[in-house]
Amino acid sequence: LLGRTGTPGGGYSSPNGQRTYTYRTTTGPGGASGFDPFSGFDNRTSKKSLDIEASISLTFAEAFNGTQKRVGSGEVSIPAGVKSDSKIRVKGRGQVDPLSQKRGDLYLKVDVRPHSFFQFEGDNLVCELPITPDEAVLGASIEVPTPDGSVTLNVPAGIRSGQSLRLRGKGWPKAKGGGRSDLLVRVAIAPPKNPNAIERECYEKIRANRSYDPRSHLKQISL
């Protein structure tokens, strides 16, 4: 659990002992403004001023699966599928008004630590899949990691670097409505860094018998 701060709209004591108020406009029920220019002169403390905010750091797996975290003196349930910058409201864990004994709420701002293979792209997850030149030309069936285990992905013949293949329902848990987003598998063709003698001979034959020129369109480019 990281640093704790009061949310805007709260009352704080200034160094000279006077109470300072910060106002903000919010929309209340029925579209009415929540701004009250006279609230600073009321002896009662607003519910908003009792709310506090803190940050909580989660691993990728904790955010994906959901977890229990100890925050202060109690446990907090983290729902599956939370993302960075989302907020979790914990009722009754804020500051206590010494006069009314009302207690505000705690808002936990989530920080999901990066994963080494999966990244976020909007609501979906994305990963990079290295494939060999022959797999790109001929196509292949390749095992691909997903958040809940490996699956077989059919890579079509003739695929190019940068193209993505979609694994539906293998992405991040959806916050509303249930289900999962998609996992986008982005292809990266990886040529051999140190080809052996047989590989080199094969590539030399391919070069000698190549049937197409991928740069033919460049001849038409001019200023």
mmCIF file of C-alpha atoms in Angstrom:
data_model
loop_
_atom_site.group_PDB
_atom_site.id
_atom_site.type_symbol
_atom_site.label_atom_id
_atom_site.label_comp_id
_atom_site.label_asym_id
_atom_site.label_seq_id
_atom_site.Cartn_x
_atom_site.Cartn_y
_atom_site.Cartn_z
ATOM 1 C CA LEU A 1 0.000 0.000 0.000
ATOM 2 C CA LEU A 2 1.466 3.297 -1.086
ATOM 3 C CA GLY A 3 0.890 6.915 -0.024
ATOM 4 C CA ARG A 4 -2.440 8.213 1.259
ATOM 5 C CA THR A 5 -3.999 11.558 0.384
ATOM 6 C CA GLY A 6 -7.288 13.325 1.002
ATOM 7 C CA THR A 7 -9.569 13.754 -1.988
ATOM 8 C CA PRO A 8 -10.470 17.214 -3.341
ATOM 9 C CA GLY A 9 -13.433 18.722 -1.583
ATOM 10 C CA GLY A 10 -12.242 17.895 1.932
ATOM 11 C CA GLY A 11 -11.552 20.139 4.906
ATOM 12 C CA TYR A 12 -8.005 20.479 6.207
ATOM 13 C CA SER A 13 -6.354 22.445 9.021
ATOM 14 C CA SER A 14 -3.978 25.179 7.914
ATOM 15 C CA PRO A 15 -0.821 26.029 9.887
ATOM 16 C CA ASN A 16 -2.570 28.931 11.660
ATOM 17 C CA GLY A 17 -5.286 26.625 12.924
ATOM 18 C CA GLN A 18 -8.030 27.882 10.584
ATOM 19 C CA ARG A 19 -10.077 25.397 8.600
ATOM 20 C CA THR A 20 -9.602 25.630 4.840
ATOM 21 C CA TYR A 21 -12.179 24.345 2.349
ATOM 22 C CA THR A 22 -11.792 23.451 -1.280
ATOM 23 C CA TYR A 23 -14.990 23.409 -3.299
ATOM 24 C CA ARG A 24 -15.802 21.503 -6.459
ATOM 25 C CA THR A 25 -18.915 21.241 -8.605
ATOM 26 C CA THR A 26 -20.531 17.833 -8.882
ATOM 27 C CA THR A 27 -23.855 16.798 -10.351
ATOM 28 C CA GLY A 28 -26.272 15.432 -7.805
ATOM 29 C CA PRO A 29 -29.492 13.476 -8.228
ATOM 30 C CA GLY A 30 -31.810 14.971 -10.820
ATOM 31 C CA GLY A 31 -29.031 17.038 -12.351
ATOM 32 C CA ALA A 32 -28.748 19.430 -9.362
ATOM 33 C CA SER A 33 -25.367 20.888 -8.585
ATOM 34 C CA GLY A 34 -23.599 19.451 -5.557
ATOM 35 C CA PHE A 35 -21.779 22.780 -4.968
ATOM 36 C CA ASP A 36 -22.866 24.629 -1.828
ATOM 37 C CA PRO A 37 -21.162 28.012 -1.281
ATOM 38 C CA PHE A 38 -22.209 28.032 2.373
ATOM 39 C CA SER A 39 -21.063 24.530 3.311
ATOM 40 C CA GLY A 40 -17.777 25.884 4.651
ATOM 41 C CA PHE A 41 -19.633 27.653 7.444
ATOM 42 C CA ASP A 42 -21.494 24.556 8.623
ATOM 43 C CA ASN A 43 -20.254 22.777 11.735
ATOM 44 C CA ARG A 44 -21.015 19.436 10.090
ATOM 45 C CA THR A 45 -18.336 17.688 8.014
ATOM 46 C CA SER A 46 -19.446 16.554 4.554
ATOM 47 C CA LYS A 47 -19.219 12.876 3.655
ATOM 48 C CA LYS A 48 -16.849 13.712 0.795
ATOM 49 C CA SER A 49 -14.339 15.350 3.139
ATOM 50 C CA LEU A 50 -14.073 12.104 5.094
ATOM 51 C CA ASP A 51 -13.130 10.042 2.030
ATOM 52 C CA ILE A 52 -9.474 9.160 1.543
ATOM 53 C CA GLU A 53 -7.526 7.817 -1.417
ATOM 54 C CA ALA A 54 -4.596 5.412 -1.471
ATOM 55 C CA SER A 55 -2.674 3.485 -4.119
ATOM 56 C CA ILE A 56 -2.385 -0.285 -4.347
ATOM 57 C CA SER A 57 0.070 -2.176 -6.557
ATOM 58 C CA LEU A 58 -0.960 -5.523 -8.068
ATOM 59 C CA THR A 59 0.851 -8.130 -10.102
ATOM 60 C CA PHE A 60 -0.584 -8.948 -13.516
ATOM 61 C CA ALA A 61 -1.869 -12.277 -12.169
ATOM 62 C CA GLU A 62 -3.522 -10.671 -9.115
ATOM 63 C CA ALA A 63 -5.343 -8.163 -11.305
ATOM 64 C CA PHE A 64 -6.373 -10.864 -13.795
ATOM 65 C CA ASN A 65 -7.664 -13.398 -11.262
ATOM 66 C CA GLY A 66 -8.758 -11.114 -8.431
ATOM 67 C CA THR A 67 -7.312 -11.445 -4.949
ATOM 68 C CA GLN A 68 -7.525 -10.499 -1.275
ATOM 69 C CA LYS A 69 -5.183 -7.769 -0.054
ATOM 70 C CA ARG A 70 -4.514 -6.548 3.459
ATOM 71 C CA VAL A 71 -5.018 -2.802 3.603
ATOM 72 C CA GLY A 72 -4.364 -1.274 6.992
ATOM 73 C CA SER A 73 -6.070 -3.452 9.592
ATOM 74 C CA GLY A 74 -8.466 -5.272 7.267
ATOM 75 C CA GLU A 75 -8.815 -7.344 4.105
ATOM 76 C CA VAL A 76 -10.009 -5.899 0.811
ATOM 77 C CA SER A 77 -11.421 -7.978 -2.050
ATOM 78 C CA ILE A 78 -9.883 -7.050 -5.400
ATOM 79 C CA PRO A 79 -12.237 -8.075 -8.238
ATOM 80 C CA ALA A 80 -10.913 -9.880 -11.301
ATOM 81 C CA GLY A 81 -10.170 -7.663 -14.283
ATOM 82 C CA VAL A 82 -9.193 -4.392 -12.608
ATOM 83 C CA LYS A 83 -6.851 -2.163 -14.628
ATOM 84 C CA SER A 84 -4.350 0.552 -13.819
ATOM 85 C CA ASP A 85 -5.934 3.868 -12.768
ATOM 86 C CA SER A 86 -9.264 2.236 -11.918
ATOM 87 C CA LYS A 87 -10.553 2.853 -8.384
ATOM 88 C CA ILE A 88 -11.983 0.413 -5.875
ATOM 89 C CA ARG A 89 -14.374 1.841 -3.291
ATOM 90 C CA VAL A 90 -14.163 0.358 0.196
ATOM 91 C CA LYS A 91 -17.119 1.592 2.226
ATOM 92 C CA GLY A 92 -16.581 2.768 5.780
ATOM 93 C CA ARG A 93 -12.777 2.723 5.713
ATOM 94 C CA GLY A 94 -12.201 6.476 5.499
ATOM 95 C CA GLN A 95 -11.767 9.156 8.153
ATOM 96 C CA VAL A 96 -14.157 9.535 11.104
ATOM 97 C CA ASP A 97 -15.968 12.803 11.818
ATOM 98 C CA PRO A 98 -15.307 13.460 15.530
ATOM 99 C CA LEU A 99 -18.693 15.177 15.934
ATOM 100 C CA SER A 100 -21.117 12.913 14.085
ATOM 101 C CA GLN A 101 -18.938 9.781 14.169
ATOM 102 C CA LYS A 102 -19.743 9.263 10.500
ATOM 103 C CA ARG A 103 -17.030 7.478 8.558
ATOM 104 C CA GLY A 104 -16.042 8.153 4.971
ATOM 105 C CA ASP A 105 -14.915 5.697 2.326
ATOM 106 C CA LEU A 106 -11.521 4.529 1.120
ATOM 107 C CA TYR A 107 -10.765 4.691 -2.608
ATOM 108 C CA LEU A 108 -7.937 2.462 -3.797
ATOM 109 C CA LYS A 109 -6.296 3.582 -7.035
ATOM 110 C CA VAL A 110 -4.975 0.500 -8.840
ATOM 111 C CA ASP A 111 -1.541 0.127 -10.412
ATOM 112 C CA VAL A 112 -1.060 -3.114 -12.384
ATOM 113 C CA ARG A 113 2.596 -3.989 -12.813
ATOM 114 C CA PRO A 114 3.670 -4.770 -16.418
ATOM 115 C CA HIS A 115 3.906 -8.345 -17.698
ATOM 116 C CA SER A 116 6.900 -9.615 -19.675
ATOM 117 C CA PHE A 117 4.769 -11.095 -22.494
ATOM 118 C CA PHE A 118 1.239 -9.659 -22.387
ATOM 119 C CA GLN A 119 0.410 -5.978 -22.816
ATOM 120 C CA PHE A 120 -2.822 -4.004 -22.915
ATOM 121 C CA GLU A 121 -4.187 -2.597 -26.162
ATOM 122 C CA GLY A 122 -7.474 -0.926 -25.343
ATOM 123 C CA ASP A 123 -9.738 -3.545 -23.788
ATOM 124 C CA ASN A 124 -7.764 -6.396 -25.373
ATOM 125 C CA LEU A 125 -4.463 -8.040 -24.588
ATOM 126 C CA VAL A 126 -1.685 -8.228 -27.168
ATOM 127 C CA CYS A 127 1.449 -10.362 -27.412
ATOM 128 C CA GLU A 128 4.223 -10.835 -29.967
ATOM 129 C CA LEU A 129 4.737 -14.243 -31.579
ATOM 130 C CA PRO A 130 8.100 -14.884 -33.297
ATOM 131 C CA ILE A 131 7.872 -17.220 -36.297
ATOM 132 C CA THR A 132 10.488 -18.509 -38.747
ATOM 133 C CA PRO A 133 10.570 -17.493 -42.429
ATOM 134 C CA ASP A 134 9.439 -20.953 -43.550
ATOM 135 C CA GLU A 135 6.485 -20.823 -41.132
ATOM 136 C CA ALA A 136 5.537 -17.451 -42.608
ATOM 137 C CA VAL A 137 5.731 -18.778 -46.184
ATOM 138 C CA LEU A 138 4.183 -22.202 -45.686
ATOM 139 C CA GLY A 139 1.941 -21.627 -42.664
ATOM 140 C CA ALA A 140 2.142 -23.536 -39.387
ATOM 141 C CA SER A 141 0.322 -24.633 -36.231
ATOM 142 C CA ILE A 142 2.047 -23.012 -33.254
ATOM 143 C CA GLU A 143 1.527 -23.199 -29.484
ATOM 144 C CA VAL A 144 0.803 -19.737 -28.083
ATOM 145 C CA PRO A 145 0.711 -18.822 -24.351
ATOM 146 C CA THR A 146 -2.516 -17.255 -23.093
ATOM 147 C CA PRO A 147 -3.345 -16.055 -19.555
ATOM 148 C CA ASP A 148 -4.952 -19.429 -18.781
ATOM 149 C CA GLY A 149 -2.705 -21.840 -20.674
ATOM 150 C CA SER A 150 -1.317 -22.504 -24.141
ATOM 151 C CA VAL A 151 -3.525 -22.971 -27.197
ATOM 152 C CA THR A 152 -2.765 -24.009 -30.776
ATOM 153 C CA LEU A 153 -2.860 -21.154 -33.277
ATOM 154 C CA ASN A 154 -3.058 -21.784 -37.016
ATOM 155 C CA VAL A 155 -0.770 -19.310 -38.776
ATOM 156 C CA PRO A 156 -1.858 -18.914 -42.419
ATOM 157 C CA ALA A 157 0.640 -19.183 -45.274
ATOM 158 C CA GLY A 158 1.955 -15.861 -46.523
ATOM 159 C CA ILE A 159 1.521 -13.934 -43.265
ATOM 160 C CA ARG A 160 3.702 -10.854 -42.798
ATOM 161 C CA SER A 161 5.426 -9.278 -39.822
ATOM 162 C CA GLY A 162 3.122 -6.943 -37.932
ATOM 163 C CA GLN A 163 -0.077 -8.754 -38.846
ATOM 164 C CA SER A 164 -2.250 -9.864 -35.931
ATOM 165 C CA LEU A 165 -4.275 -13.008 -35.371
ATOM 166 C CA ARG A 166 -7.194 -12.862 -32.927
ATOM 167 C CA LEU A 167 -7.876 -15.383 -30.178
ATOM 168 C CA ARG A 168 -11.425 -14.563 -29.109
ATOM 169 C CA GLY A 169 -12.244 -14.693 -25.424
ATOM 170 C CA LYS A 170 -8.607 -15.191 -24.403
ATOM 171 C CA GLY A 171 -7.942 -11.637 -23.248
ATOM 172 C CA TRP A 172 -8.683 -9.633 -20.080
ATOM 173 C CA PRO A 173 -11.765 -10.194 -17.882
ATOM 174 C CA LYS A 174 -14.489 -7.660 -18.678
ATOM 175 C CA ALA A 175 -15.482 -5.382 -15.821
ATOM 176 C CA LYS A 176 -19.144 -5.349 -16.888
ATOM 177 C CA GLY A 177 -21.213 -8.121 -18.376
ATOM 178 C CA GLY A 178 -18.745 -10.916 -17.690
ATOM 179 C CA GLY A 179 -16.699 -12.760 -20.254
ATOM 180 C CA ARG A 180 -13.272 -11.935 -21.600
ATOM 181 C CA SER A 181 -11.850 -9.614 -24.222
ATOM 182 C CA ASP A 182 -9.629 -10.938 -27.036
ATOM 183 C CA LEU A 183 -5.928 -11.736 -27.239
ATOM 184 C CA LEU A 184 -4.258 -10.246 -30.320
ATOM 185 C CA VAL A 185 -1.234 -12.266 -31.414
ATOM 186 C CA ARG A 186 1.116 -10.032 -33.395
ATOM 187 C CA VAL A 187 3.447 -11.900 -35.740
ATOM 188 C CA ALA A 188 7.170 -11.103 -35.966
ATOM 189 C CA ILE A 189 9.195 -13.008 -38.574
ATOM 190 C CA ALA A 190 12.549 -13.949 -37.038
ATOM 191 C CA PRO A 191 15.260 -14.987 -39.548
ATOM 192 C CA PRO A 192 18.127 -17.150 -38.243
ATOM 193 C CA LYS A 193 21.010 -15.085 -36.883
ATOM 194 C CA ASN A 194 23.584 -17.774 -37.614
ATOM 195 C CA PRO A 195 22.199 -20.126 -40.296
ATOM 196 C CA ASN A 196 23.888 -23.497 -40.560
ATOM 197 C CA ALA A 197 25.286 -24.804 -43.853
ATOM 198 C CA ILE A 198 22.050 -26.489 -44.935
ATOM 199 C CA GLU A 199 19.933 -23.435 -44.115
ATOM 200 C CA ARG A 200 22.331 -21.154 -45.991
ATOM 201 C CA GLU A 201 22.256 -23.423 -49.045
ATOM 202 C CA CYS A 202 18.454 -23.451 -49.006
ATOM 203 C CA TYR A 203 18.248 -19.664 -48.758
ATOM 204 C CA GLU A 204 20.747 -19.273 -51.608
ATOM 205 C CA LYS A 205 18.576 -21.525 -53.780
ATOM 206 C CA ILE A 206 15.517 -19.506 -52.836
ATOM 207 C CA ARG A 207 17.282 -16.280 -53.766
ATOM 208 C CA ALA A 208 18.397 -17.723 -57.124
ATOM 209 C CA ASN A 209 14.884 -18.902 -57.951
ATOM 210 C CA ARG A 210 12.789 -16.145 -56.402
ATOM 211 C CA SER A 211 9.536 -15.627 -58.310
ATOM 212 C CA TYR A 212 8.650 -12.147 -57.063
ATOM 213 C CA ASP A 213 10.164 -8.754 -56.238
ATOM 214 C CA PRO A 214 8.749 -7.259 -53.012
ATOM 215 C CA ARG A 215 10.253 -3.864 -53.917
ATOM 216 C CA SER A 216 8.925 -3.543 -57.454
ATOM 217 C CA HIS A 217 6.541 -0.746 -56.454
ATOM 218 C CA LEU A 218 9.442 1.391 -55.213
ATOM 219 C CA LYS A 219 10.508 2.079 -58.805
ATOM 220 C CA GLN A 220 7.427 4.263 -59.266
ATOM 221 C CA ILE A 221 8.170 6.532 -56.296
ATOM 222 C CA SER A 222 9.469 10.059 -56.995
ATOM 223 C CA LEU A 223 9.126 13.590 -55.643
#
